[in-house]
Coordinates of C-alpha atoms in Angstrom, one line a residue:
Chain A
G1 CA 2.4 8.8 14.9
E2 CA 4.1 8.3 11.7
N3 CA 2.8 11.1 8.9
V4 CA 3.8 11.0 5.2
E5 CA 3.4 13.9 2.9
Q6 CA 3.6 13.6 -0.7
H7 CA 3.9 16.1 -3.9
P8 CA 3.3 16.7 -6.5
S9 CA -0.2 15.3 -6.3
T10 CA 0.0 15.2 -10.1
L11 CA 2.8 14.9 -12.5
S12 CA 2.5 15.6 -15.9
V13 CA 6.2 15.4 -18.5
Q14 CA 6.9 14.8 -22.0
E15 CA 8.6 11.1 -22.7
G16 CA 11.8 11.6 -22.6
D17 CA 12.1 14.0 -19.5
S18 CA 13.1 13.3 -15.8
A19 CA 10.8 13.6 -13.3
V20 CA 10.4 14.2 -9.6
I21 CA 8.7 13.2 -6.0
K22 CA 9.3 13.8 -3.1
C23 CA 7.7 12.9 0.2
T24 CA 8.4 14.1 3.9
Y25 CA 7.4 12.2 7.3
S26 CA 7.2 12.9 10.9
D27 CA 9.1 10.8 12.6
S28 CA 12.8 10.9 12.8
A29 CA 13.1 7.0 13.8
S30 CA 11.6 6.1 11.0
N31 CA 14.0 4.0 9.0
Y32 CA 12.8 2.2 6.1
F33 CA 10.8 4.1 2.9
P34 CA 10.0 2.1 -0.1
W35 CA 8.4 3.7 -3.2
Y36 CA 5.0 1.9 -5.0
K37 CA 3.6 1.8 -7.9
Q38 CA 0.3 1.1 -8.7
E39 CA -1.3 1.2 -12.4
L40 CA -4.5 2.1 -13.3
G41 CA -6.7 -0.9 -12.3
K42 CA -4.2 -2.8 -11.0
R43 CA -2.7 -4.0 -7.5
P44 CA 0.4 -1.2 -5.9
Q45 CA 3.9 -3.5 -6.8
L46 CA 6.7 -2.4 -4.7
I47 CA 9.7 -0.2 -7.8
I48 CA 12.6 0.2 -4.6
D49 CA 13.2 0.8 -1.3
I50 CA 15.7 2.7 1.2
R51 CA 16.9 2.3 4.3
S52 CA 18.7 4.7 6.6
N53 CA 21.3 4.0 6.4
V54 CA 21.8 4.8 2.7
G55 CA 21.9 8.4 1.2
E56 CA 21.0 7.2 -2.4
K57 CA 20.7 4.3 -4.4
K58 CA 19.7 3.4 -8.1
D59 CA 17.9 0.9 -10.5
Q60 CA 18.1 1.6 -13.9
R61 CA 15.9 4.1 -15.1
I62 CA 15.4 5.2 -11.0
A63 CA 16.6 6.1 -8.1
V64 CA 15.9 7.6 -4.6
T65 CA 17.4 10.1 -2.2
L66 CA 17.1 10.3 1.3
N67 CA 18.1 13.1 3.6
K68 CA 17.4 12.1 7.7
T69 CA 17.9 15.3 8.2
A70 CA 15.5 17.1 6.4
K71 CA 12.9 14.2 6.7
H72 CA 12.4 14.0 2.8
F73 CA 13.0 11.5 0.6
S74 CA 12.5 11.5 -3.8
L75 CA 11.6 9.3 -6.1
H76 CA 13.6 9.9 -9.4
I77 CA 12.4 8.9 -12.9
T78 CA 14.8 9.5 -15.7
E79 CA 14.3 8.9 -19.7
T80 CA 10.4 8.3 -18.6
Q81 CA 8.8 5.8 -20.6
P82 CA 4.7 5.7 -21.3
E83 CA 4.6 2.0 -19.1
D84 CA 5.6 4.6 -16.0
S85 CA 2.8 6.6 -16.5
A86 CA 1.2 5.1 -13.3
V87 CA 0.1 6.3 -9.3
Y88 CA 2.8 6.2 -6.8
F89 CA 2.7 6.2 -3.4
C90 CA 5.8 6.7 -0.8
A91 CA 5.6 4.9 2.9
A92 CA 7.9 5.2 6.0
S93 CA 8.4 2.3 8.5
K94 CA 10.2 2.5 11.4
G95 CA 10.8 -1.0 10.5
G96 CA 11.7 -3.6 13.8
G97 CA 8.0 -3.7 15.3
A98 CA 4.7 -4.5 13.5
D99 CA 3.6 -1.4 12.8
G100 CA 3.2 -1.8 8.9
L101 CA 3.7 1.2 6.5
T102 CA 2.7 4.9 6.5
F103 CA 1.9 5.4 3.0
G104 CA 1.8 9.2 1.5
K105 CA -0.9 10.0 -0.8
G106 CA 0.5 9.1 -3.9
T107 CA 1.7 11.2 -7.0
H108 CA -0.4 10.5 -10.5
L109 CA 2.8 10.3 -12.6
I110 CA 1.7 11.3 -16.6
I111 CA 3.6 10.6 -19.6
Q112 CA 2.3 12.9 -23.0
P113 CA 3.8 11.7 -26.0
Chain B
E1 CA -3.0 -17.5 -9.8
T2 CA 0.2 -17.2 -8.1
G3 CA 0.9 -14.7 -5.0
V4 CA -2.5 -12.8 -3.7
T5 CA -5.2 -13.9 -4.7
Q6 CA -8.6 -11.7 -3.4
T7 CA -12.5 -12.7 -3.1
P8 CA -14.6 -11.9 -4.4
R9 CA -12.8 -8.9 -6.9
H10 CA -16.6 -6.4 -7.2
L11 CA -19.2 -6.7 -4.6
V12 CA -22.1 -4.3 -3.8
M13 CA -23.6 -4.3 0.0
G14 CA -26.6 -2.9 1.2
M15 CA -26.3 -0.8 4.8
T16 CA -27.8 -4.3 6.4
N17 CA -26.1 -7.1 4.7
K18 CA -23.6 -9.0 6.1
K19 CA -20.8 -10.1 3.3
S20 CA -16.8 -11.3 4.0
L21 CA -13.6 -10.9 1.9
K22 CA -11.2 -13.2 1.5
C23 CA -8.2 -13.3 1.2
E24 CA -5.1 -16.4 0.5
Q25 CA -1.4 -15.9 0.3
H26 CA 1.0 -18.9 -1.3
L27 CA 4.1 -17.4 -0.6
G28 CA 4.9 -18.7 2.5
H29 CA 5.2 -15.5 4.5
N30 CA 4.1 -15.6 8.2
A31 CA 2.6 -11.7 8.4
M32 CA -1.1 -10.4 6.4
Y33 CA -2.6 -7.6 5.9
W34 CA -6.1 -5.5 5.3
Y35 CA -5.6 -1.8 3.7
K36 CA -8.7 0.4 2.4
Q37 CA -7.6 2.1 -0.7
S38 CA -10.1 5.7 -1.1
A39 CA -9.7 8.1 -4.1
K40 CA -7.6 11.2 -2.6
K41 CA -6.1 9.3 0.5
P42 CA -3.9 7.6 0.9
L43 CA -3.6 3.4 1.8
E44 CA -4.6 3.1 5.0
L45 CA -3.9 0.4 7.6
M46 CA -6.6 -1.8 9.1
F47 CA -5.5 -4.2 10.1
V48 CA -2.2 -6.7 10.7
Y49 CA -1.6 -10.5 11.6
S50 CA 1.3 -12.2 12.3
L51 CA 1.1 -16.4 12.6
E52 CA -2.6 -15.8 12.9
E53 CA -2.5 -13.2 15.5
R54 CA -3.6 -9.5 15.2
V55 CA -1.0 -7.1 16.3
E56 CA -2.4 -4.0 14.9
N57 CA -5.3 -2.5 14.9
N58 CA -5.8 1.3 13.3
S59 CA -8.7 2.1 15.5
V60 CA -11.1 0.7 12.9
P61 CA -15.2 0.2 13.6
S62 CA -16.5 -2.3 15.5
R63 CA -18.7 -2.9 11.7
F64 CA -14.5 -4.8 10.3
S65 CA -14.5 -7.5 11.2
P66 CA -11.1 -9.4 10.9
E67 CA -10.4 -13.3 10.6
C68 CA -6.8 -15.0 10.2
P69 CA -7.3 -19.3 10.6
N70 CA -3.8 -19.8 9.6
S71 CA -0.9 -18.0 7.9
S72 CA -2.7 -18.3 4.2
H73 CA -5.8 -17.2 5.5
L74 CA -7.1 -13.9 6.2
F75 CA -11.0 -13.1 6.1
L76 CA -12.4 -9.4 6.4
H77 CA -16.0 -9.8 7.9
L78 CA -18.9 -6.9 6.9
H79 CA -21.9 -5.8 8.8
T80 CA -23.8 -2.9 9.1
L81 CA -22.1 -0.8 6.5
Q82 CA -21.7 2.8 5.7
P83 CA -22.3 4.2 2.5
E84 CA -18.3 5.9 3.2
D85 CA -16.7 2.5 3.2
S86 CA -17.0 2.1 -0.2
A87 CA -13.6 1.4 -1.2
L88 CA -11.3 -1.0 -2.7
Y89 CA -10.0 -3.3 0.1
L90 CA -6.7 -4.7 0.1
C91 CA -5.1 -7.5 1.0
A92 CA -1.3 -7.9 1.5
S93 CA 1.6 -10.2 2.8
S94 CA 5.5 -9.8 4.0
Q95 CA 8.1 -12.6 5.3
E96 CA 7.7 -10.9 8.9
P97 CA 5.6 -8.5 10.0
S98 CA 7.5 -5.5 10.9
G99 CA 7.6 -3.2 8.0
E100 CA 10.5 -3.4 5.9
H101 CA 9.8 -6.2 4.3
E102 CA 8.5 -6.5 0.7
Q103 CA 4.8 -6.4 0.9
F104 CA 2.8 -7.8 -2.0
F105 CA -0.7 -6.9 -2.6
G106 CA -3.8 -8.8 -3.9
P107 CA -5.7 -7.3 -6.4
G108 CA -8.2 -5.7 -4.5
T109 CA -12.6 -6.0 -3.8
R110 CA -14.3 -2.8 -5.0
L111 CA -17.1 -2.3 -2.5
T112 CA -19.5 -0.6 -2.9
V113 CA -22.3 0.3 0.0
L114 CA -25.6 1.6 -1.0

């Protein structure tokens, strides 16, 4: 089955700086890669996703890049703000079938004031 | 509350107890999921239901028994659990069961097994 590795497990950055979280996946058939954000004590929520026919996608201060050949994808957050502090999960799916999502272990992003 | 709701929010039970977790979605979705979230581990998919039929069971121990009486409700029946089953149990729903639809999560049930 699919295996998703996520790094780093904890990331501390100064407010205003950029943050990058990286994930690798094992199943070359995976074609859908969402990112979820989970604030302390709250439920995970989708923040951005990318499909395998696209190399990059942006939404305001967040962007995701995908390298299918290397089987890795990354989340980029620019101009970080205190409200960006949360745990971020990457995930991978083959789509189509009812196989759900395989999640990474999560990255705890800490924004230092 | 709209979206996906779960009850109870907190549950403490002994290893010999039987309890049930409830999930309800108000989004008109066709697929519902149970996930287990433990510290330092990724979200683990336990069960997937599509239109009330189970389509995925990721080798979950039989002490966890799901039930989906209709497309809006999902239960997780618990019996003779172990302390290592203590975790946050999250329910989610999506429009279709394929992994490429956004999943909407409930607030979770924090389970402690003594």
